[in-house]
Coordinates of C-alpha atoms and ligand atoms in Angstrom, one line a residue:
M71 CA 14.6 12.4 -24.5
N72 CA 12.4 9.6 -23.2
R73 CA 10.9 7.0 -25.4
S74 CA 7.7 6.8 -23.4
R75 CA 6.4 3.8 -25.3
R76 CA 9.1 1.6 -23.7
L77 CA 6.9 1.4 -20.6
R78 CA 3.8 0.6 -22.6
K79 CA 5.2 -2.4 -24.5
N80 CA 3.1 -5.1 -23.0
E81 CA 0.5 -5.5 -20.2
I82 CA 3.0 -6.8 -17.7
I83 CA 5.2 -3.7 -17.9
R84 CA 2.1 -1.4 -18.1
N85 CA 0.8 -2.9 -14.8
L86 CA 4.3 -2.6 -13.2
V87 CA 4.3 1.1 -13.8
R88 CA 0.6 1.7 -13.2
E89 CA 0.1 4.6 -10.8
T90 CA -3.5 4.1 -9.6
R91 CA -5.5 1.0 -8.8
L92 CA -9.0 0.3 -7.7
A93 CA -9.1 -1.6 -4.4
K94 CA -11.9 -4.0 -3.7
D95 CA -12.0 -2.8 -0.1
Q96 CA -12.5 0.8 -1.0
L97 CA -15.7 0.4 -3.0
I98 CA -19.1 1.1 -1.6
Q99 CA -22.4 -0.1 -3.2
P100 CA -25.6 1.8 -2.6
F101 CA -28.7 -0.2 -1.7
F102 CA -32.4 0.9 -1.7
V103 CA -34.8 -0.7 0.7
L104 CA -38.6 -0.4 0.8
E105 CA -41.4 -1.8 3.0
G106 CA -43.0 -5.2 2.6
R107 CA -41.9 -8.6 1.6
N108 CA -40.7 -10.3 -1.5
R109 CA -40.5 -7.1 -3.5
K110 CA -37.8 -6.2 -6.0
I111 CA -38.6 -3.3 -8.2
E112 CA -36.2 -2.0 -10.8
I113 CA -35.6 1.8 -11.0
S114 CA -36.6 2.7 -14.5
S115 CA -33.9 5.4 -14.9
M116 CA -31.3 3.0 -13.5
P117 CA -31.6 -0.3 -15.2
G118 CA -29.9 -3.0 -13.1
I119 CA -30.5 -1.2 -9.8
Y120 CA -33.4 -2.3 -7.6
R121 CA -35.4 -1.3 -4.6
Y122 CA -35.6 -4.4 -2.4
S123 CA -37.8 -5.3 0.6
G124 CA -35.8 -6.3 3.6
D125 CA -35.9 -10.1 2.9
L126 CA -34.7 -9.7 -0.6
L127 CA -32.2 -7.1 0.4
L128 CA -30.5 -9.7 2.5
K129 CA -30.1 -11.8 -0.6
A130 CA -28.6 -8.9 -2.5
I131 CA -26.1 -8.2 0.3
Q132 CA -25.2 -11.9 0.4
D133 CA -24.4 -11.9 -3.3
Y134 CA -22.4 -8.7 -2.9
Q135 CA -20.4 -10.2 -0.1
K136 CA -19.7 -13.2 -2.2
S137 CA -18.1 -10.9 -4.8
G138 CA -15.9 -9.4 -2.0
G139 CA -18.2 -6.5 -1.1
K140 CA -17.5 -5.2 2.4
A141 CA -19.5 -2.1 2.7
G142 CA -22.7 -0.6 1.5
I143 CA -24.7 2.6 1.9
L144 CA -28.4 2.3 2.6
F145 CA -31.2 4.5 1.4
G146 CA -34.8 4.0 2.7
I147 CA -38.1 4.4 1.0
P148 CA -40.7 4.9 3.7
G149 CA -44.3 3.6 3.5
K150 CA -45.6 7.1 4.4
K151 CA -44.3 10.6 4.3
D152 CA -45.2 13.7 6.3
L153 CA -44.2 17.3 6.8
Q154 CA -41.5 16.5 9.5
G155 CA -40.2 13.3 7.9
S156 CA -41.0 11.4 11.0
Q157 CA -40.3 8.0 9.5
A158 CA -36.7 9.0 9.1
Y159 CA -36.2 8.8 12.9
A160 CA -39.0 6.4 13.9
D161 CA -37.9 3.3 16.0
N162 CA -39.6 1.1 13.4
G163 CA -38.7 3.2 10.4
I164 CA -37.6 1.5 7.3
I165 CA -33.9 2.1 7.9
Q166 CA -34.0 1.2 11.6
K167 CA -35.9 -2.1 10.9
T168 CA -33.5 -3.0 8.0
L169 CA -30.4 -2.2 10.0
K170 CA -31.5 -4.7 12.7
L171 CA -32.2 -7.3 10.0
I172 CA -28.9 -6.9 8.3
K173 CA -26.9 -6.8 11.5
K174 CA -28.6 -10.0 12.7
E175 CA -27.8 -11.8 9.5
F176 CA -24.4 -10.3 8.6
P177 CA -22.9 -8.7 11.7
D178 CA -19.6 -8.0 9.9
F179 CA -21.2 -6.2 6.9
F180 CA -20.3 -2.5 7.1
V181 CA -23.5 -0.5 6.8
I182 CA -23.4 3.3 6.2
T183 CA -26.7 5.1 6.4
D184 CA -27.7 8.3 4.6
V185 CA -29.0 10.9 7.1
C186 CA -31.5 13.2 5.5
L187 CA -35.2 14.1 5.4
C188 CA -36.0 14.5 1.7
G189 CA -37.1 10.9 1.1
Y190 CA -39.4 11.1 4.1
T191 CA -41.1 14.5 3.7
T192 CA -44.1 15.2 1.6
H193 CA -42.5 18.4 0.2
G194 CA -39.3 16.5 -0.7
H195 CA -36.9 19.0 0.9
C196 CA -34.0 18.0 3.1
G197 CA -35.1 20.2 6.0
L198 CA -38.1 21.5 7.7
V199 CA -40.2 23.9 5.7
E200 CA -41.9 27.1 6.8
G201 CA -43.8 28.9 4.0
R202 CA -41.3 28.6 1.2
Q203 CA -38.2 28.7 3.5
I204 CA -36.1 25.6 4.3
L205 CA -35.2 26.1 8.0
N206 CA -31.7 25.4 9.1
D207 CA -31.5 25.4 12.9
K208 CA -34.8 23.6 13.5
T209 CA -33.8 20.9 11.1
L210 CA -30.6 20.1 13.1
L211 CA -32.6 18.6 15.9
L212 CA -34.4 16.2 13.6
L213 CA -31.2 15.2 11.8
T214 CA -29.6 14.5 15.1
K215 CA -32.5 12.2 16.0
V216 CA -32.2 10.5 12.6
A217 CA -28.4 9.8 13.2
V218 CA -28.9 8.6 16.8
S219 CA -31.7 6.3 15.8
H220 CA -29.5 4.8 13.0
A221 CA -26.7 4.3 15.4
Q222 CA -29.0 2.6 17.9
A223 CA -30.3 0.3 15.2
G224 CA -26.7 -0.7 14.3
S225 CA -25.4 1.7 11.7
D226 CA -21.6 1.5 11.4
M227 CA -21.3 5.1 10.0
V228 CA -23.7 7.9 9.5
A229 CA -23.6 10.1 6.4
P230 CA -25.5 13.4 6.6
S231 CA -26.4 14.5 3.1
D232 CA -28.8 17.4 3.9
M233 CA -26.4 20.3 3.6
M234 CA -27.8 22.3 6.5
D235 CA -25.1 24.3 8.3
F236 CA -23.7 23.0 11.6
R237 CA -25.3 19.6 11.3
V238 CA -22.1 17.7 11.7
Q239 CA -21.4 19.4 15.1
H240 CA -25.0 18.6 16.3
I241 CA -24.9 15.0 15.1
R242 CA -21.5 14.5 16.7
A243 CA -22.8 15.8 20.0
G244 CA -25.9 13.7 19.8
L245 CA -24.0 10.6 19.1
D246 CA -21.6 11.2 21.9
K247 CA -24.3 11.9 24.4
N248 CA -26.0 8.6 23.6
G249 CA -22.9 6.5 23.9
F250 CA -21.9 6.4 20.2
E251 CA -18.7 8.2 20.4
D252 CA -17.1 5.5 18.2
T253 CA -19.6 5.9 15.4
P254 CA -17.8 7.9 12.6
I255 CA -19.5 10.6 10.5
L256 CA -19.0 10.7 6.8
S257 CA -20.1 14.2 5.8
Y258 CA -21.5 15.0 2.4
A259 CA -19.6 18.2 3.0
V260 CA -19.2 19.1 -0.7
K261 CA -22.5 18.4 -2.3
Y262 CA -23.3 20.4 -5.4
S263 CA -26.8 21.2 -6.5
S264 CA -26.8 18.8 -9.5
A265 CA -28.9 17.6 -12.3
F266 CA -27.2 14.3 -12.0
Y267 CA -29.3 13.3 -8.9
G268 CA -32.3 12.9 -11.1
P269 CA -32.6 9.1 -11.2
F270 CA -32.0 8.9 -7.5
R271 CA -35.0 11.2 -6.9
D272 CA -37.0 8.9 -9.1
A273 CA -35.9 5.9 -7.0
V274 CA -36.9 7.4 -3.6
D275 CA -39.5 9.9 -4.9
S276 CA -37.8 12.9 -3.3
T277 CA -38.1 15.6 -6.0
P278 CA -38.8 18.9 -4.2
Q279 CA -42.5 19.8 -4.6
F280 CA -41.7 23.5 -4.8
A281 CA -38.5 25.4 -5.8
D282 CA -35.2 23.5 -5.8
R283 CA -32.3 22.7 -3.5
K284 CA -30.1 25.7 -4.5
T285 CA -30.5 27.5 -1.1
Y286 CA -28.6 24.7 0.6
Q287 CA -26.7 22.6 -1.9
M288 CA -23.6 24.2 -3.6
D289 CA -23.4 26.2 -6.8
C290 CA -21.5 24.1 -9.4
A291 CA -19.5 27.2 -10.4
N292 CA -17.7 27.3 -7.0
Q293 CA -14.3 25.8 -6.2
R294 CA -13.1 27.9 -3.2
E295 CA -16.3 27.3 -1.4
A296 CA -15.6 23.5 -1.4
I297 CA -12.5 24.2 0.8
K298 CA -14.7 26.3 3.1
E299 CA -17.4 23.7 3.5
A300 CA -15.0 20.8 3.9
R301 CA -12.7 22.5 6.5
Q302 CA -15.7 23.6 8.5
D303 CA -17.1 20.0 8.6
V304 CA -13.7 18.6 9.7
M305 CA -13.7 21.2 12.5
E306 CA -17.2 20.2 13.5
G307 CA -16.1 16.6 13.7
A308 CA -16.5 14.9 10.4
D309 CA -14.2 11.9 10.1
L310 CA -14.4 11.6 6.3
I311 CA -15.5 14.1 3.6
M312 CA -17.5 13.4 0.5
V313 CA -17.5 15.1 -2.8
K314 CA -20.6 14.6 -4.9
P315 CA -21.2 14.1 -7.8
A316 CA -17.7 12.7 -8.6
L317 CA -16.9 12.7 -12.3
P318 CA -17.9 16.3 -13.1
Y319 CA -16.0 17.5 -10.0
L320 CA -12.6 15.8 -10.2
D321 CA -10.9 19.2 -9.8
I322 CA -12.7 19.5 -6.4
I323 CA -11.5 16.1 -5.3
T324 CA -7.9 17.0 -6.2
L325 CA -8.1 20.4 -4.5
L326 CA -9.4 18.8 -1.3
R327 CA -6.8 16.0 -1.4
H328 CA -4.2 18.8 -1.1
Q329 CA -6.0 20.8 1.5
L330 CA -7.2 18.1 3.9
T331 CA -5.7 15.1 5.7
V332 CA -9.0 13.2 6.3
P333 CA -10.1 10.4 3.9
I334 CA -12.0 11.7 0.8
V335 CA -15.0 9.8 -0.6
G336 CA -16.1 10.4 -4.2
F337 CA -19.8 9.6 -4.8
S338 CA -20.4 8.6 -8.4
V339 CA -24.1 9.5 -8.5
S340 CA -27.2 8.1 -10.1
G341 CA -27.0 10.3 -13.2
E342 CA -23.4 9.2 -13.8
Y343 CA -24.6 5.5 -13.7
A344 CA -27.6 6.3 -15.9
M345 CA -25.4 8.0 -18.6
I346 CA -23.0 5.1 -18.9
K347 CA -25.8 2.5 -18.8
A348 CA -27.9 4.2 -21.5
A349 CA -24.9 4.7 -23.8
A350 CA -23.8 1.1 -23.2
R351 CA -27.2 -0.3 -23.9
A352 CA -27.3 1.6 -27.2
K353 CA -23.9 0.1 -27.9
W354 CA -22.4 3.6 -28.2
I355 CA -19.7 2.9 -25.6
D356 CA -18.3 -0.2 -24.0
E357 CA -19.7 -0.5 -20.5
K358 CA -17.0 -2.3 -18.6
S359 CA -14.1 -0.2 -19.9
S360 CA -15.9 3.1 -19.5
V361 CA -16.9 2.3 -15.9
L362 CA -13.4 1.3 -15.0
E363 CA -11.9 4.4 -16.7
S364 CA -14.4 6.6 -14.8
L365 CA -13.6 5.0 -11.4
I366 CA -9.9 5.1 -12.0
A367 CA -10.3 8.8 -12.8
I368 CA -12.0 9.4 -9.5
K369 CA -9.2 7.6 -7.7
R370 CA -6.5 9.4 -9.7
A371 CA -8.0 12.7 -8.8
G372 CA -7.5 11.8 -5.1
A373 CA -10.4 10.0 -3.7
D374 CA -9.6 7.2 -1.3
I375 CA -13.0 5.6 -1.4
I376 CA -15.6 5.4 -4.2
I377 CA -19.4 5.0 -3.8
S378 CA -20.7 3.7 -7.1
Y379 CA -23.8 1.9 -8.4
Y380 CA -21.4 -0.2 -10.4
A381 CA -19.5 -1.2 -7.2
H382 CA -20.8 -4.8 -7.2
E383 CA -20.2 -5.4 -10.9
V384 CA -16.7 -3.8 -10.6
L385 CA -15.9 -6.3 -7.8
T386 CA -16.5 -9.1 -10.3
W387 CA -14.3 -7.4 -12.9
I388 CA -11.1 -6.6 -10.9
Ligands
PBG27 C1 -30.4 12.9 -0.1 C2 -29.5 12.3 -1.1 C3 -29.4 12.5 -2.5 C4 -28.4 11.7 -3.0 C5 -27.8 11.1 -1.9 N1 -28.5 11.5 -0.7 C6 -30.3 13.2 -3.4 C7 -30.5 14.7 -3.4 O1 -29.8 15.4 -2.7 O2 -31.4 15.1 -4.1 C8 -28.0 11.6 -4.4 C9 -27.5 10.2 -4.8 C10 -27.5 9.9 -6.2 O3 -27.9 10.7 -7.1 O4 -27.0 8.9 -6.6 N2 -30.2 14.2 0.2
ZN28 ZN1 -31.9 15.2 1.2

């Protein structure tokens, strides 16, 4: 029989036999950007995470790069919202302006952009609304406009998060037609309807004004459906697949790891951050070790890449 403790005797041997490691170049930090200058506003349900105006965002990115950060995902907070979410695809929209700013200052920084309408619509839904219906096919045209406008402004990778059917196919065609055949698509293919997005919706003020997102986001009870969603998005042209949230859905990450060959991204969402932050502030758990344990778990489950609000801090720890 094995004496398993032989391989746990000290840190050196434990590290020698360690199966999973966090890599600095596979972490992605989310950034929130808003209109104006010299603004830095903390998100109350996410202490330590800020919404920055463009000028201060550049500083935040610079700090992140100094810690070894290579890639970020950008979320915009528009100055005004309307029924069609037109600021999401406006030439001088918040994301489009900010992309140009970042790319001018830091051409090598890898910027992923979230493609959706919910932060830009008055009703807070991810698609066009008619009556109480969220329209699928009419939304595809707008999402394609969003993705193309991001690519034109310098986005390195577009990440549709709306959960409309066929959007990957439409976005791929739109990008190709406009000369962006080399811009990859990271599809939020497996996105569950989750209570853990709460703090994010505070951050960008995107809580749906009626009903909820259950007619387009996935039911948390479903596992087989994840395979269906992910396979279809790969067929439609997704280059990478995301599972979101991450920690409550590790089984899904593992399942997809065995089913797919594309890279898998785990998004450790705002609620996951808020839970650890709150417990750590109350001194109920140790922040650093619980964050590292959580991210290792996401890796161990099979994710190649992790998006985490702790990414910047983790870079300073590992
Ligand atoms: C927009 C979007 C959401 C998140 C990423 N893109 C919110 C939602 O679907 O309500 C969640 C991110 C997080 O909670 O950290 N569709
Ligand atoms: Zn959305």
